[in-house]
Tab-separated table of C-alpha atoms in Angstrom:
chain	number	residue	atom	x	y	z
A	1	MET	CA	-187.479	189.718	48.374
A	2	TYR	CA	-185.964	192.453	50.130
A	3	THR	CA	-187.570	195.872	50.893
A	4	GLN	CA	-186.587	199.345	49.868
A	5	GLU	CA	-185.530	200.008	53.600
A	6	GLN	CA	-183.083	197.244	53.326
A	7	LEU	CA	-181.695	198.286	50.332
A	8	GLU	CA	-181.206	201.823	51.479
A	9	GLU	CA	-179.674	200.406	54.763
A	10	PHE	CA	-177.362	198.317	52.424
A	11	ARG	CA	-176.387	201.236	50.791
A	12	ARG	CA	-175.429	202.996	53.603
A	13	ILE	CA	-173.411	200.183	55.045
A	14	ILE	CA	-171.105	199.945	51.972
A	15	ASN	CA	-170.735	203.678	51.522
A	16	SER	CA	-169.439	203.965	54.873
A	17	SER	CA	-167.106	200.834	54.468
A	18	ARG	CA	-163.319	201.324	53.805
A	19	ARG	CA	-162.033	197.592	54.843
A	20	ALA	CA	-165.240	195.152	53.550
A	21	VAL	CA	-164.943	191.718	52.385
A	22	PHE	CA	-166.841	189.383	50.675
A	23	PHE	CA	-167.589	186.088	51.568
A	24	GLY	CA	-169.153	184.147	48.791
A	25	GLY	CA	-170.349	180.553	47.536
A	26	ALA	CA	-171.826	178.815	44.753
A	27	GLY	CA	-174.783	181.131	44.541
A	28	VAL	CA	-172.794	184.014	43.316
A	29	SER	CA	-172.110	182.002	40.056
A	30	THR	CA	-175.695	180.626	39.283
A	31	GLU	CA	-176.539	183.685	37.739
A	32	SER	CA	-173.708	183.111	35.473
A	33	GLY	CA	-175.159	179.746	34.285
A	34	ILE	CA	-173.007	177.650	36.673
A	35	PRO	CA	-175.211	175.051	38.617
A	36	ASP	CA	-174.416	175.071	42.126
A	37	PHE	CA	-174.740	171.958	44.567
A	38	ARG	CA	-177.203	171.781	47.113
A	39	SER	CA	-180.289	173.287	45.419
A	40	GLN	CA	-183.218	171.390	44.321
A	41	ASP	CA	-181.791	171.362	40.935
A	42	GLY	CA	-177.960	171.487	42.098
A	43	LEU	CA	-175.327	169.040	41.114
A	44	TYR	CA	-176.086	166.768	44.270
A	45	ASN	CA	-179.524	166.154	43.533
A	46	ILE	CA	-178.905	164.677	40.038
A	47	ARG	CA	-178.640	160.934	40.001
A	48	TYR	CA	-175.179	159.407	38.723
A	49	ALA	CA	-173.390	155.942	38.834
A	50	TYR	CA	-171.446	157.309	41.940
A	51	PRO	CA	-172.766	160.019	44.183
A	52	PRO	CA	-171.158	163.317	43.205
A	53	GLU	CA	-169.455	163.832	46.584
A	54	TYR	CA	-167.799	160.671	46.291
A	55	ILE	CA	-166.830	161.347	42.496
A	56	LEU	CA	-165.225	164.724	43.744
A	57	SER	CA	-163.084	163.014	46.522
A	58	ALA	CA	-159.363	162.166	46.623
A	59	THR	CA	-160.169	158.543	46.613
A	60	PHE	CA	-162.170	158.687	43.867
A	61	PHE	CA	-159.683	160.960	41.863
A	62	ARG	CA	-156.996	158.106	42.713
A	63	SER	CA	-159.066	154.771	42.307
A	64	HIS	CA	-161.480	155.864	39.269
A	65	THR	CA	-159.235	158.424	37.603
A	66	GLU	CA	-160.941	158.339	34.041
A	67	GLU	CA	-164.343	158.523	35.412
A	68	PHE	CA	-163.289	161.643	37.408
A	69	PHE	CA	-162.107	163.312	34.506
A	70	SER	CA	-165.356	162.504	32.456
A	71	PHE	CA	-167.517	164.036	35.090
A	72	TYR	CA	-165.209	166.940	35.898
A	73	ARG	CA	-165.105	167.871	32.253
A	74	GLU	CA	-168.713	167.800	31.744
A	75	LYS	CA	-169.965	169.196	34.978
A	76	MET	CA	-167.216	171.540	36.702
A	77	VAL	CA	-165.984	173.500	34.401
A	78	PHE	CA	-167.957	176.488	32.410
A	79	PRO	CA	-165.548	177.964	29.885
A	80	LYS	CA	-168.273	180.310	28.155
A	81	ALA	CA	-169.603	181.589	31.400
A	82	LYS	CA	-168.936	185.280	32.344
A	83	PRO	CA	-169.279	187.634	35.128
A	84	ASN	CA	-172.614	188.743	36.356
A	85	ALA	CA	-173.629	191.798	37.971
A	86	ALA	CA	-172.537	190.691	41.583
A	87	HIS	CA	-168.862	190.095	40.298
A	88	ILE	CA	-168.637	193.211	38.402
A	89	ARG	CA	-170.073	195.561	41.270
A	90	LEU	CA	-167.564	194.064	43.672
A	91	ALA	CA	-164.863	194.378	41.570
A	92	GLY	CA	-165.771	197.969	41.231
A	93	TRP	CA	-165.848	198.556	44.910
A	94	GLU	CA	-162.320	197.006	45.276
A	95	ARG	CA	-161.195	199.802	42.638
A	96	GLU	CA	-163.095	202.556	44.642
A	97	GLY	CA	-161.131	201.584	48.017
A	98	ARG	CA	-164.209	200.157	49.669
A	99	LEU	CA	-163.743	196.320	49.186
A	100	ALA	CA	-160.490	195.100	50.605
A	101	ALA	CA	-160.907	191.264	49.488
A	102	VAL	CA	-163.136	188.628	48.118
A	103	VAL	CA	-163.035	185.274	49.898
A	104	THR	CA	-164.636	182.584	47.648
A	105	GLN	CA	-165.455	179.030	47.725
A	106	ASN	CA	-165.939	178.841	43.949
A	107	ILE	CA	-163.696	177.549	41.323
A	108	ASP	CA	-164.557	179.306	38.198
A	109	SER	CA	-162.190	182.720	39.026
A	110	LEU	CA	-165.034	184.718	37.232
A	111	HIS	CA	-164.176	187.312	40.358
A	112	GLN	CA	-160.839	187.938	38.890
A	113	LYS	CA	-162.379	187.941	35.143
A	114	ALA	CA	-164.631	190.672	36.382
A	115	GLY	CA	-161.489	192.729	37.846
A	116	SER	CA	-161.059	191.786	41.424
A	117	VAL	CA	-157.537	191.629	42.670
A	118	ASN	CA	-157.207	190.618	45.879
A	119	VAL	CA	-159.154	187.257	45.751
A	120	PHE	CA	-158.523	184.169	48.094
A	121	GLU	CA	-160.135	181.033	46.190
A	122	LEU	CA	-160.591	178.635	49.204
A	123	HIS	CA	-161.302	175.926	46.876
A	124	GLY	CA	-158.798	176.600	44.048
A	125	SER	CA	-159.595	177.054	40.411
A	126	VAL	CA	-160.065	174.945	37.345
A	127	TRP	CA	-158.115	177.509	35.182
A	128	ARG	CA	-154.725	176.259	37.263
A	129	ASN	CA	-153.400	172.613	36.540
A	130	ARG	CA	-150.475	170.968	37.932
A	131	CYS	CA	-148.685	167.601	37.306
A	132	THR	CA	-148.926	165.366	40.321
A	133	LYS	CA	-145.340	163.927	39.150
A	134	CYS	CA	-143.058	167.032	38.443
A	135	GLY	CA	-145.020	169.985	39.111
A	136	LYS	CA	-145.579	171.693	35.603
A	137	CYS	CA	-148.330	173.798	35.415
A	138	TYR	CA	-150.793	173.308	32.784
A	139	PRO	CA	-153.742	175.599	31.496
A	140	ALA	CA	-157.161	174.465	31.543
A	141	GLU	CA	-157.260	173.375	27.645
A	142	ALA	CA	-154.843	170.806	28.997
A	143	VAL	CA	-157.361	169.077	30.771
A	144	LEU	CA	-160.646	169.973	28.527
A	145	GLU	CA	-159.028	169.081	25.301
A	146	SER	CA	-157.120	165.576	26.073
A	147	PRO	CA	-158.733	162.210	25.672
A	148	GLY	CA	-159.148	160.501	28.829
A	149	VAL	CA	-156.396	161.194	31.525
A	150	PRO	CA	-154.543	164.195	30.971
A	151	ARG	CA	-150.665	163.310	31.014
A	152	CYS	CA	-147.755	165.669	31.129
A	153	ALA	CA	-144.647	165.133	28.890
A	154	CYS	CA	-143.004	163.348	32.114
A	155	GLY	CA	-145.682	160.559	32.265
A	156	GLY	CA	-147.735	162.210	35.521
A	157	ILE	CA	-151.505	162.860	35.575
A	158	ILE	CA	-152.263	166.564	35.169
A	159	LYS	CA	-154.571	167.279	38.258
A	160	PRO	CA	-156.911	170.515	38.473
A	161	ASP	CA	-156.075	172.797	41.254
A	162	VAL	CA	-159.204	172.325	43.217
A	163	VAL	CA	-159.586	170.893	46.721
A	164	LEU	CA	-161.280	167.717	46.392
A	165	TYR	CA	-163.056	165.918	49.298
A	166	GLU	CA	-160.618	164.545	51.795
A	167	GLU	CA	-158.074	167.235	51.090
A	168	PRO	CA	-157.095	170.313	53.077
A	169	LEU	CA	-157.344	173.881	52.142
A	170	ASP	CA	-154.159	175.744	51.005
A	171	PRO	CA	-152.742	177.039	54.133
A	172	ALA	CA	-151.709	180.193	52.722
A	173	THR	CA	-155.195	180.867	51.003
A	174	LEU	CA	-156.699	180.066	54.417
A	175	ASP	CA	-154.650	182.233	56.444
A	176	GLY	CA	-154.989	185.021	54.115
A	177	ALA	CA	-158.624	184.876	54.246
A	178	VAL	CA	-158.733	184.564	57.938
A	179	ARG	CA	-156.602	188.112	58.136
A	180	CYS	CA	-158.852	189.785	55.889
A	181	ILE	CA	-162.027	188.837	57.610
A	182	SER	CA	-160.584	189.600	61.215
A	183	GLU	CA	-159.552	193.063	59.868
A	184	ALA	CA	-162.866	193.817	58.087
A	185	ASP	CA	-165.004	196.792	59.001
A	186	THR	CA	-168.181	195.185	56.920
A	187	LEU	CA	-168.581	191.397	55.938
A	188	ILE	CA	-171.106	190.628	53.055
A	189	VAL	CA	-171.700	186.935	53.172
A	190	GLY	CA	-173.549	186.205	49.987
A	191	GLY	CA	-174.597	183.537	47.799
A	192	THR	CA	-173.814	180.608	50.116
A	193	SER	CA	-176.043	178.234	52.451
A	194	LEU	CA	-173.051	178.439	55.155
A	195	ASN	CA	-173.321	174.392	55.271
A	196	VAL	CA	-169.453	173.647	53.879
A	197	TYR	CA	-166.989	173.360	56.265
A	198	PRO	CA	-164.150	174.539	57.076
A	199	ALA	CA	-165.156	177.415	54.857
A	200	ALA	CA	-168.317	178.426	56.397
A	201	GLY	CA	-166.709	178.600	60.051
A	202	LEU	CA	-164.514	181.502	58.666
A	203	VAL	CA	-167.072	184.052	59.284
A	204	ASP	CA	-166.681	183.358	62.944
A	205	PHE	CA	-163.356	185.421	62.367
A	206	PHE	CA	-165.313	188.494	62.104
A	207	ARG	CA	-165.155	191.430	64.758
A	208	GLY	CA	-166.206	194.188	62.806
A	209	GLU	CA	-169.527	196.413	62.842
A	210	ASN	CA	-171.587	195.675	59.877
A	211	LEU	CA	-172.552	191.819	58.899
A	212	VAL	CA	-174.699	191.596	56.100
A	213	VAL	CA	-176.085	188.153	54.741
A	214	ILE	CA	-177.274	188.271	50.863
A	215	ASN	CA	-178.844	184.751	49.702
A	216	LYS	CA	-181.586	183.202	48.321
A	217	GLY	CA	-183.328	181.248	51.254
A	218	GLU	CA	-182.237	180.567	54.551
A	219	THR	CA	-178.392	179.621	55.366
A	220	GLY	CA	-177.516	176.978	57.518
A	221	LYS	CA	-175.126	178.843	59.951
A	222	LYS	CA	-177.276	181.910	61.964
A	223	LEU	CA	-175.559	184.985	62.280
A	224	THR	CA	-176.619	186.961	65.142
A	225	GLY	CA	-176.751	191.017	64.284
A	226	ALA	CA	-176.864	190.561	60.447
A	227	LEU	CA	-178.991	192.633	57.917
A	228	VAL	CA	-180.554	189.465	56.092
A	229	ILE	CA	-181.370	190.084	52.353
A	230	ASP	CA	-183.628	187.367	50.611
A	231	SER	CA	-182.544	187.544	47.088
A	232	PRO	CA	-180.437	186.042	44.227
A	233	ILE	CA	-177.271	188.358	44.755
A	234	ALA	CA	-176.524	189.197	41.162
A	235	ARG	CA	-180.009	190.661	41.062
A	236	PHE	CA	-179.763	192.538	44.425
A	237	LEU	CA	-176.178	194.226	43.820
A	238	SER	CA	-177.312	195.233	40.630
A	239	GLU	CA	-179.862	197.826	42.323
A	240	VAL	CA	-177.314	198.983	44.834
């Protein structure tokens, strides 16, 4: 748990920031009821017919398309999830002019639902879907409510706009995230183990004064000079 001194230090940092950037992962959404991947109860520690990492790959999408969508509908989309205290606090700081951007590895778009505007979704969003043949855009309901493999009117497969294993990150999204992090005066890293690359490597572009890590447990990447707060992020930010 964190100390009162850490809480006060974080308050001082955020109150003095004018171009803070938040970089977050799955731990931001667990307090909204969305499971993470690598924790003890995470998705990758549950037994399936295939390893989840393989199910969420471009190869599996192409070769086992119906099985992909069965897993995707059950384990990757949470339509009833709502923003928690972390999402709401970050959106408030953006409105106040303290936070310049949110860079997220999550695909649930809860930051936007909370009111954040400048959001870089590194791994895409389940709420955007596109025909692989003609490019027509579809809402999430087109995937969630269709039986088997969702199809466009042209006959193409409707694919969620999420980055699967073996697929590259969107260049424009990546460039925007790098620019914001490199220009930030404060970088808040929250709810992420910093084990997923290339996303975790983005923190290396930070050149500002204040670096804060808020995460339950240790991170895989050690950040020198950071204020490290061991706590679920929504719980901590609700106290700030």
